[in-house]
């Protein structure tokens, strides 16, 4: 044993203090980074009580945790039938879908899963929106190659 330590217990105490110090540094660094992010965010918006028009895009990235076709559901008869055929036993019964009133140019009816009444209320009040049928391309494409289905990744518009 090194002369500085009288016994194994003193050595372990010193190692423990060192490890705690490393953890504290990492923890404080993380808090500092969060503080900087918050400060940068605050600097980009005026701090006033009258700022009711503030909007944010919140993106939640799930690795297979959300079935978006059972979240935002078509309600029109033909579209619902296509949905029900695709979902089979996982399809939400048409009479249980919570209706929403989007301002979309396609004229189709949509609704949300019956467990998403909070999302329905936020959407109807203009405080939530959906970005549907998106995906990631493997490489750049043109409209004509897209229309021909050339070099498109599987499930491109499934998110």
PDB file of N, CA and C in Angstrom, residues 26-100:
ATOM      1  N   UNK A  26     -19.582  16.255 -14.131  1.00  0.00           N
ATOM      2  CA  UNK A  26     -20.452  15.923 -15.254  1.00  0.00           C
ATOM      3  C   UNK A  26     -21.857  16.456 -15.028  1.00  0.00           C
ATOM      4  N   UNK A  27     -22.367  16.268 -13.814  1.00  0.00           N
ATOM      5  CA  UNK A  27     -23.709  16.731 -13.473  1.00  0.00           C
ATOM      6  C   UNK A  27     -23.811  18.247 -13.595  1.00  0.00           C
ATOM      7  N   UNK A  28     -22.845  18.966 -13.023  1.00  0.00           N
ATOM      8  CA  UNK A  28     -22.866  20.428 -13.085  1.00  0.00           C
ATOM      9  C   UNK A  28     -22.691  20.925 -14.509  1.00  0.00           C
ATOM     10  N   UNK A  29     -21.881  20.220 -15.295  1.00  0.00           N
ATOM     11  CA  UNK A  29     -21.712  20.587 -16.688  1.00  0.00           C
ATOM     12  C   UNK A  29     -23.033  20.438 -17.430  1.00  0.00           C
ATOM     13  N   UNK A  30     -23.765  19.344 -17.157  1.00  0.00           N
ATOM     14  CA  UNK A  30     -25.076  19.148 -17.770  1.00  0.00           C
ATOM     15  C   UNK A  30     -26.045  20.246 -17.380  1.00  0.00           C
ATOM     16  N   UNK A  31     -26.056  20.632 -16.105  1.00  0.00           N
ATOM     17  CA  UNK A  31     -26.930  21.717 -15.660  1.00  0.00           C
ATOM     18  C   UNK A  31     -26.555  23.033 -16.327  1.00  0.00           C
ATOM     19  N   UNK A  32     -25.260  23.261 -16.465  1.00  0.00           N
ATOM     20  CA  UNK A  32     -24.796  24.477 -17.138  1.00  0.00           C
ATOM     21  C   UNK A  32     -25.279  24.499 -18.574  1.00  0.00           C
ATOM     22  N   UNK A  33     -25.153  23.357 -19.272  1.00  0.00           N
ATOM     23  CA  UNK A  33     -25.607  23.294 -20.660  1.00  0.00           C
ATOM     24  C   UNK A  33     -27.103  23.538 -20.760  1.00  0.00           C
ATOM     25  N   UNK A  34     -27.897  22.954 -19.849  1.00  0.00           N
ATOM     26  CA  UNK A  34     -29.335  23.195 -19.864  1.00  0.00           C
ATOM     27  C   UNK A  34     -29.636  24.673 -19.613  1.00  0.00           C
ATOM     28  N   UNK A  35     -28.883  25.271 -18.705  1.00  0.00           N
ATOM     29  CA  UNK A  35     -29.065  26.696 -18.432  1.00  0.00           C
ATOM     30  C   UNK A  35     -28.751  27.545 -19.646  1.00  0.00           C
ATOM     31  N   UNK A  36     -27.692  27.176 -20.382  1.00  0.00           N
ATOM     32  CA  UNK A  36     -27.332  27.915 -21.588  1.00  0.00           C
ATOM     33  C   UNK A  36     -28.395  27.759 -22.663  1.00  0.00           C
ATOM     34  N   UNK A  37     -28.937  26.546 -22.808  1.00  0.00           N
ATOM     35  CA  UNK A  37     -29.988  26.315 -23.792  1.00  0.00           C
ATOM     36  C   UNK A  37     -31.218  27.145 -23.434  1.00  0.00           C
ATOM     37  N   UNK A  38     -31.577  27.159 -22.156  1.00  0.00           N
ATOM     38  CA  UNK A  38     -32.727  27.942 -21.713  1.00  0.00           C
ATOM     39  C   UNK A  38     -32.498  29.429 -21.954  1.00  0.00           C
ATOM     40  N   UNK A  39     -31.295  29.908 -21.675  1.00  0.00           N
ATOM     41  CA  UNK A  39     -30.985  31.317 -21.887  1.00  0.00           C
ATOM     42  C   UNK A  39     -31.060  31.680 -23.366  1.00  0.00           C
ATOM     43  N   UNK A  40     -30.544  30.793 -24.234  1.00  0.00           N
ATOM     44  CA  UNK A  40     -30.600  31.048 -25.675  1.00  0.00           C
ATOM     45  C   UNK A  40     -32.040  31.073 -26.159  1.00  0.00           C
ATOM     46  N   UNK A  41     -32.844  30.170 -25.635  1.00  0.00           N
ATOM     47  CA  UNK A  41     -34.264  30.127 -26.007  1.00  0.00           C
ATOM     48  C   UNK A  41     -34.965  31.401 -25.568  1.00  0.00           C
ATOM     49  N   UNK A  42     -34.697  31.839 -24.349  1.00  0.00           N
ATOM     50  CA  UNK A  42     -35.332  33.052 -23.824  1.00  0.00           C
ATOM     51  C   UNK A  42     -34.892  34.278 -24.607  1.00  0.00           C
ATOM     52  N   UNK A  43     -33.647  34.289 -25.072  1.00  0.00           N
ATOM     53  CA  UNK A  43     -33.138  35.437 -25.815  1.00  0.00           C
ATOM     54  C   UNK A  43     -33.821  35.565 -27.165  1.00  0.00           C
ATOM     55  N   UNK A  44     -34.371  34.484 -27.681  1.00  0.00           N
ATOM     56  CA  UNK A  44     -35.000  34.509 -28.995  1.00  0.00           C
ATOM     57  C   UNK A  44     -36.476  34.882 -28.951  1.00  0.00           C
ATOM     58  N   UNK A  45     -37.013  35.150 -27.781  1.00  0.00           N
ATOM     59  CA  UNK A  45     -38.402  35.577 -27.712  1.00  0.00           C
ATOM     60  C   UNK A  45     -38.518  36.726 -26.705  1.00  0.00           C
ATOM     61  N   UNK A  46     -39.331  37.693 -27.031  1.00  0.00           N
ATOM     62  CA  UNK A  46     -39.499  38.812 -26.094  1.00  0.00           C
ATOM     63  C   UNK A  46     -40.216  38.358 -24.831  1.00  0.00           C
ATOM     64  N   UNK A  47     -39.790  38.903 -23.719  1.00  0.00           N
ATOM     65  CA  UNK A  47     -40.395  38.549 -22.438  1.00  0.00           C
ATOM     66  C   UNK A  47     -41.461  39.579 -22.117  1.00  0.00           C
ATOM     67  N   UNK A  48     -42.692  39.275 -22.514  1.00  0.00           N
ATOM     68  CA  UNK A  48     -43.811  40.159 -22.218  1.00  0.00           C
ATOM     69  C   UNK A  48     -45.014  39.306 -21.858  1.00  0.00           C
ATOM     70  N   UNK A  49     -45.894  39.852 -21.092  1.00  0.00           N
ATOM     71  CA  UNK A  49     -47.118  39.154 -20.735  1.00  0.00           C
ATOM     72  C   UNK A  49     -48.065  39.081 -21.934  1.00  0.00           C
ATOM     73  N   UNK A  50     -47.940  40.002 -22.881  1.00  0.00           N
ATOM     74  CA  UNK A  50     -48.860  40.073 -24.010  1.00  0.00           C
ATOM     75  C   UNK A  50     -48.459  39.151 -25.158  1.00  0.00           C
ATOM     76  N   UNK A  51     -47.410  38.354 -24.988  1.00  0.00           N
ATOM     77  CA  UNK A  51     -46.929  37.498 -26.069  1.00  0.00           C
ATOM     78  C   UNK A  51     -47.711  36.189 -26.114  1.00  0.00           C
ATOM     79  N   UNK A  52     -48.976  36.249 -26.506  1.00  0.00           N
ATOM     80  CA  UNK A  52     -49.814  35.056 -26.585  1.00  0.00           C
ATOM     81  C   UNK A  52     -49.642  34.315 -27.904  1.00  0.00           C
ATOM     82  N   UNK A  53     -48.893  34.880 -28.837  1.00  0.00           N
ATOM     83  CA  UNK A  53     -48.723  34.260 -30.149  1.00  0.00           C
ATOM     84  C   UNK A  53     -47.483  33.375 -30.224  1.00  0.00           C
ATOM     85  N   UNK A  54     -46.841  33.120 -29.102  1.00  0.00           N
ATOM     86  CA  UNK A  54     -45.645  32.283 -29.101  1.00  0.00           C
ATOM     87  C   UNK A  54     -46.001  30.872 -29.553  1.00  0.00           C
ATOM     88  N   UNK A  55     -45.213  30.331 -30.483  1.00  0.00           N
ATOM     89  CA  UNK A  55     -45.431  28.980 -30.986  1.00  0.00           C
ATOM     90  C   UNK A  55     -44.119  28.232 -30.959  1.00  0.00           C
ATOM     91  N   UNK A  56     -44.204  26.945 -30.753  1.00  0.00           N
ATOM     92  CA  UNK A  56     -43.010  26.098 -30.736  1.00  0.00           C
ATOM     93  C   UNK A  56     -43.327  24.814 -31.482  1.00  0.00           C
ATOM     94  N   UNK A  57     -42.321  24.259 -32.098  1.00  0.00           N
ATOM     95  CA  UNK A  57     -42.444  22.947 -32.719  1.00  0.00           C
ATOM     96  C   UNK A  57     -41.811  21.951 -31.771  1.00  0.00           C
ATOM     97  N   UNK A  58     -42.614  21.023 -31.288  1.00  0.00           N
ATOM     98  CA  UNK A  58     -42.122  19.983 -30.390  1.00  0.00           C
ATOM     99  C   UNK A  58     -42.102  18.689 -31.187  1.00  0.00           C
ATOM    100  N   UNK A  59     -40.942  18.137 -31.378  1.00  0.00           N
ATOM    101  CA  UNK A  59     -40.798  16.881 -32.115  1.00  0.00           C
ATOM    102  C   UNK A  59     -40.458  15.781 -31.123  1.00  0.00           C
ATOM    103  N   UNK A  60     -41.225  14.730 -31.148  1.00  0.00           N
ATOM    104  CA  UNK A  60     -40.984  13.583 -30.284  1.00  0.00           C
ATOM    105  C   UNK A  60     -40.552  12.434 -31.179  1.00  0.00           C
ATOM    106  N   UNK A  61     -39.319  11.995 -31.014  1.00  0.00           N
ATOM    107  CA  UNK A  61     -38.788  10.915 -31.828  1.00  0.00           C
ATOM    108  C   UNK A  61     -38.910   9.608 -31.057  1.00  0.00           C
ATOM    109  N   UNK A  62     -39.717   8.711 -31.566  1.00  0.00           N
ATOM    110  CA  UNK A  62     -39.919   7.415 -30.951  1.00  0.00           C
ATOM    111  C   UNK A  62     -39.345   6.346 -31.869  1.00  0.00           C
ATOM    112  N   UNK A  63     -38.725   5.370 -31.321  1.00  0.00           N
ATOM    113  CA  UNK A  63     -38.197   4.264 -32.106  1.00  0.00           C
ATOM    114  C   UNK A  63     -39.246   3.151 -32.128  1.00  0.00           C
ATOM    115  N   UNK A  64     -40.244   3.304 -33.011  1.00  0.00           N
ATOM    116  CA  UNK A  64     -41.280   2.301 -33.144  1.00  0.00           C
ATOM    117  C   UNK A  64     -42.354   2.372 -32.078  1.00  0.00           C
ATOM    118  N   UNK A  65     -42.445   3.458 -31.342  1.00  0.00           N
ATOM    119  CA  UNK A  65     -43.377   3.527 -30.239  1.00  0.00           C
ATOM    120  C   UNK A  65     -44.737   4.107 -30.561  1.00  0.00           C
ATOM    121  N   UNK A  66     -44.988   4.508 -31.789  1.00  0.00           N
ATOM    122  CA  UNK A  66     -46.264   5.145 -32.104  1.00  0.00           C
ATOM    123  C   UNK A  66     -46.771   4.635 -33.445  1.00  0.00           C
ATOM    124  N   UNK A  67     -48.003   4.200 -33.469  1.00  0.00           N
ATOM    125  CA  UNK A  67     -48.653   3.796 -34.704  1.00  0.00           C
ATOM    126  C   UNK A  67     -49.454   4.999 -35.175  1.00  0.00           C
ATOM    127  N   UNK A  68     -48.862   5.824 -36.015  1.00  0.00           N
ATOM    128  CA  UNK A  68     -49.505   7.083 -36.387  1.00  0.00           C
ATOM    129  C   UNK A  68     -50.805   6.875 -37.155  1.00  0.00           C
ATOM    130  N   UNK A  69     -50.966   5.748 -37.812  1.00  0.00           N
ATOM    131  CA  UNK A  69     -52.198   5.489 -38.544  1.00  0.00           C
ATOM    132  C   UNK A  69     -53.344   5.168 -37.582  1.00  0.00           C
ATOM    133  N   UNK A  70     -53.034   4.869 -36.332  1.00  0.00           N
ATOM    134  CA  UNK A  70     -54.059   4.711 -35.308  1.00  0.00           C
ATOM    135  C   UNK A  70     -54.122   5.930 -34.395  1.00  0.00           C
ATOM    136  N   UNK A  71     -53.395   6.971 -34.759  1.00  0.00           N
ATOM    137  CA  UNK A  71     -53.434   8.209 -34.001  1.00  0.00           C
ATOM    138  C   UNK A  71     -54.238   9.256 -34.770  1.00  0.00           C
ATOM    139  N   UNK A  72     -53.902   9.469 -36.018  1.00  0.00           N
ATOM    140  CA  UNK A  72     -54.621  10.372 -36.907  1.00  0.00           C
ATOM    141  C   UNK A  72     -55.320   9.480 -37.928  1.00  0.00           C
ATOM    142  N   UNK A  73     -56.645   9.398 -37.833  1.00  0.00           N
ATOM    143  CA  UNK A  73     -57.412   8.360 -38.534  1.00  0.00           C
ATOM    144  C   UNK A  73     -58.394   9.005 -39.518  1.00  0.00           C
ATOM    145  N   UNK A  74     -58.483   8.468 -40.730  1.00  0.00           N
ATOM    146  CA  UNK A  74     -59.481   8.986 -41.666  1.00  0.00           C
ATOM    147  C   UNK A  74     -60.889   8.599 -41.221  1.00  0.00           C
ATOM    148  N   UNK A  75     -61.838   9.531 -41.356  1.00  0.00           N
ATOM    149  CA  UNK A  75     -63.215   9.266 -40.925  1.00  0.00           C
ATOM    150  C   UNK A  75     -64.194   9.105 -42.071  1.00  0.00           C
ATOM    151  N   UNK A  76     -63.853   9.605 -43.265  1.00  0.00           N
ATOM    152  CA  UNK A  76     -64.750   9.459 -44.416  1.00  0.00           C
ATOM    153  C   UNK A  76     -64.954   7.979 -44.725  1.00  0.00           C
ATOM    154  N   UNK A  77     -66.122   7.622 -45.271  1.00  0.00           N
ATOM    155  CA  UNK A  77     -66.473   6.213 -45.441  1.00  0.00           C
ATOM    156  C   UNK A  77     -65.441   5.442 -46.270  1.00  0.00           C
ATOM    157  N   UNK A  78     -65.089   5.910 -47.455  1.00  0.00           N
ATOM    158  CA  UNK A  78     -64.132   5.190 -48.302  1.00  0.00           C
ATOM    159  C   UNK A  78     -62.744   5.142 -47.665  1.00  0.00           C
ATOM    160  N   UNK A  79     -62.303   6.284 -47.127  1.00  0.00           N
ATOM    161  CA  UNK A  79     -60.978   6.347 -46.514  1.00  0.00           C
ATOM    162  C   UNK A  79     -60.917   5.475 -45.258  1.00  0.00           C
ATOM    163  N   UNK A  80     -62.025   5.494 -44.472  1.00  0.00           N
ATOM    164  CA  UNK A  80     -62.048   4.657 -43.278  1.00  0.00           C
ATOM    165  C   UNK A  80     -61.985   3.183 -43.659  1.00  0.00           C
ATOM    166  N   UNK A  81     -62.662   2.803 -44.720  1.00  0.00           N
ATOM    167  CA  UNK A  81     -62.646   1.399 -45.132  1.00  0.00           C
ATOM    168  C   UNK A  81     -61.236   0.965 -45.539  1.00  0.00           C
ATOM    169  N   UNK A  82     -60.499   1.839 -46.242  1.00  0.00           N
ATOM    170  CA  UNK A  82     -59.104   1.539 -46.595  1.00  0.00           C
ATOM    171  C   UNK A  82     -58.267   1.354 -45.319  1.00  0.00           C
ATOM    172  N   UNK A  83     -58.482   2.259 -44.357  1.00  0.00           N
ATOM    173  CA  UNK A  83     -57.785   2.182 -43.071  1.00  0.00           C
ATOM    174  C   UNK A  83     -58.116   0.877 -42.354  1.00  0.00           C
ATOM    175  N   UNK A  84     -59.414   0.545 -42.261  1.00  0.00           N
ATOM    176  CA  UNK A  84     -59.845  -0.664 -41.556  1.00  0.00           C
ATOM    177  C   UNK A  84     -59.308  -1.920 -42.238  1.00  0.00           C
ATOM    178  N   UNK A  85     -59.259  -1.923 -43.565  1.00  0.00           N
ATOM    179  CA  UNK A  85     -58.695  -3.066 -44.295  1.00  0.00           C
ATOM    180  C   UNK A  85     -57.205  -3.225 -43.985  1.00  0.00           C
ATOM    181  N   UNK A  86     -56.498  -2.093 -43.868  1.00  0.00           N
ATOM    182  CA  UNK A  86     -55.052  -2.141 -43.592  1.00  0.00           C
ATOM    183  C   UNK A  86     -54.776  -2.535 -42.143  1.00  0.00           C
ATOM    184  N   UNK A  87     -55.600  -2.067 -41.209  1.00  0.00           N
ATOM    185  CA  UNK A  87     -55.366  -2.289 -39.785  1.00  0.00           C
ATOM    186  C   UNK A  87     -56.014  -3.569 -39.263  1.00  0.00           C
ATOM    187  N   UNK A  88     -56.967  -4.102 -39.955  1.00  0.00           N
ATOM    188  CA  UNK A  88     -57.720  -5.303 -39.567  1.00  0.00           C
ATOM    189  C   UNK A  88     -58.159  -5.218 -38.104  1.00  0.00           C
ATOM    190  N   UNK A  89     -57.688  -6.110 -37.252  1.00  0.00           N
ATOM    191  CA  UNK A  89     -58.154  -6.161 -35.861  1.00  0.00           C
ATOM    192  C   UNK A  89     -57.671  -4.980 -35.012  1.00  0.00           C
ATOM    193  N   UNK A  90     -56.662  -4.256 -35.480  1.00  0.00           N
ATOM    194  CA  UNK A  90     -56.159  -3.102 -34.729  1.00  0.00           C
ATOM    195  C   UNK A  90     -56.895  -1.812 -35.076  1.00  0.00           C
ATOM    196  N   UNK A  91     -57.827  -1.882 -36.022  1.00  0.00           N
ATOM    197  CA  UNK A  91     -58.571  -0.681 -36.432  1.00  0.00           C
ATOM    198  C   UNK A  91     -59.461  -0.187 -35.288  1.00  0.00           C
ATOM    199  N   UNK A  92     -59.493   1.107 -35.127  1.00  0.00           N
ATOM    200  CA  UNK A  92     -60.377   1.740 -34.142  1.00  0.00           C
ATOM    201  C   UNK A  92     -61.777   1.781 -34.757  1.00  0.00           C
ATOM    202  N   UNK A  93     -62.802   1.350 -34.036  1.00  0.00           N
ATOM    203  CA  UNK A  93     -64.160   1.430 -34.581  1.00  0.00           C
ATOM    204  C   UNK A  93     -64.511   2.867 -34.990  1.00  0.00           C
ATOM    205  N   UNK A  94     -65.146   2.993 -36.131  1.00  0.00           N
ATOM    206  CA  UNK A  94     -65.408   4.321 -36.705  1.00  0.00           C
ATOM    207  C   UNK A  94     -66.196   5.215 -35.756  1.00  0.00           C
ATOM    208  N   UNK A  95     -67.127   4.655 -35.000  1.00  0.00           N
ATOM    209  CA  UNK A  95     -67.942   5.473 -34.099  1.00  0.00           C
ATOM    210  C   UNK A  95     -67.186   5.916 -32.841  1.00  0.00           C
ATOM    211  N   UNK A  96     -65.966   5.419 -32.612  1.00  0.00           N
ATOM    212  CA  UNK A  96     -65.174   5.813 -31.438  1.00  0.00           C
ATOM    213  C   UNK A  96     -64.131   6.885 -31.758  1.00  0.00           C
ATOM    214  N   UNK A  97     -63.928   7.165 -33.032  1.00  0.00           N
ATOM    215  CA  UNK A  97     -62.911   8.144 -33.440  1.00  0.00           C
ATOM    216  C   UNK A  97     -63.375   9.543 -33.032  1.00  0.00           C
ATOM    217  N   UNK A  98     -62.475  10.303 -32.393  1.00  0.00           N
ATOM    218  CA  UNK A  98     -62.794  11.677 -31.988  1.00  0.00           C
ATOM    219  C   UNK A  98     -62.577  12.597 -33.184  1.00  0.00           C
ATOM    220  N   UNK A  99     -63.611  13.295 -33.639  1.00  0.00           N
ATOM    221  CA  UNK A  99     -63.475  14.118 -34.839  1.00  0.00           C
ATOM    222  C   UNK A  99     -62.627  15.362 -34.601  1.00  0.00           C
ATOM    223  N   UNK A 100     -61.891  15.744 -35.632  1.00  0.00           N
ATOM    224  CA  UNK A 100     -61.180  17.031 -35.642  1.00  0.00           C
ATOM    225  C   UNK A 100     -61.583  17.750 -36.918  1.00  0.00           C
TER     226      UNK A 100
END
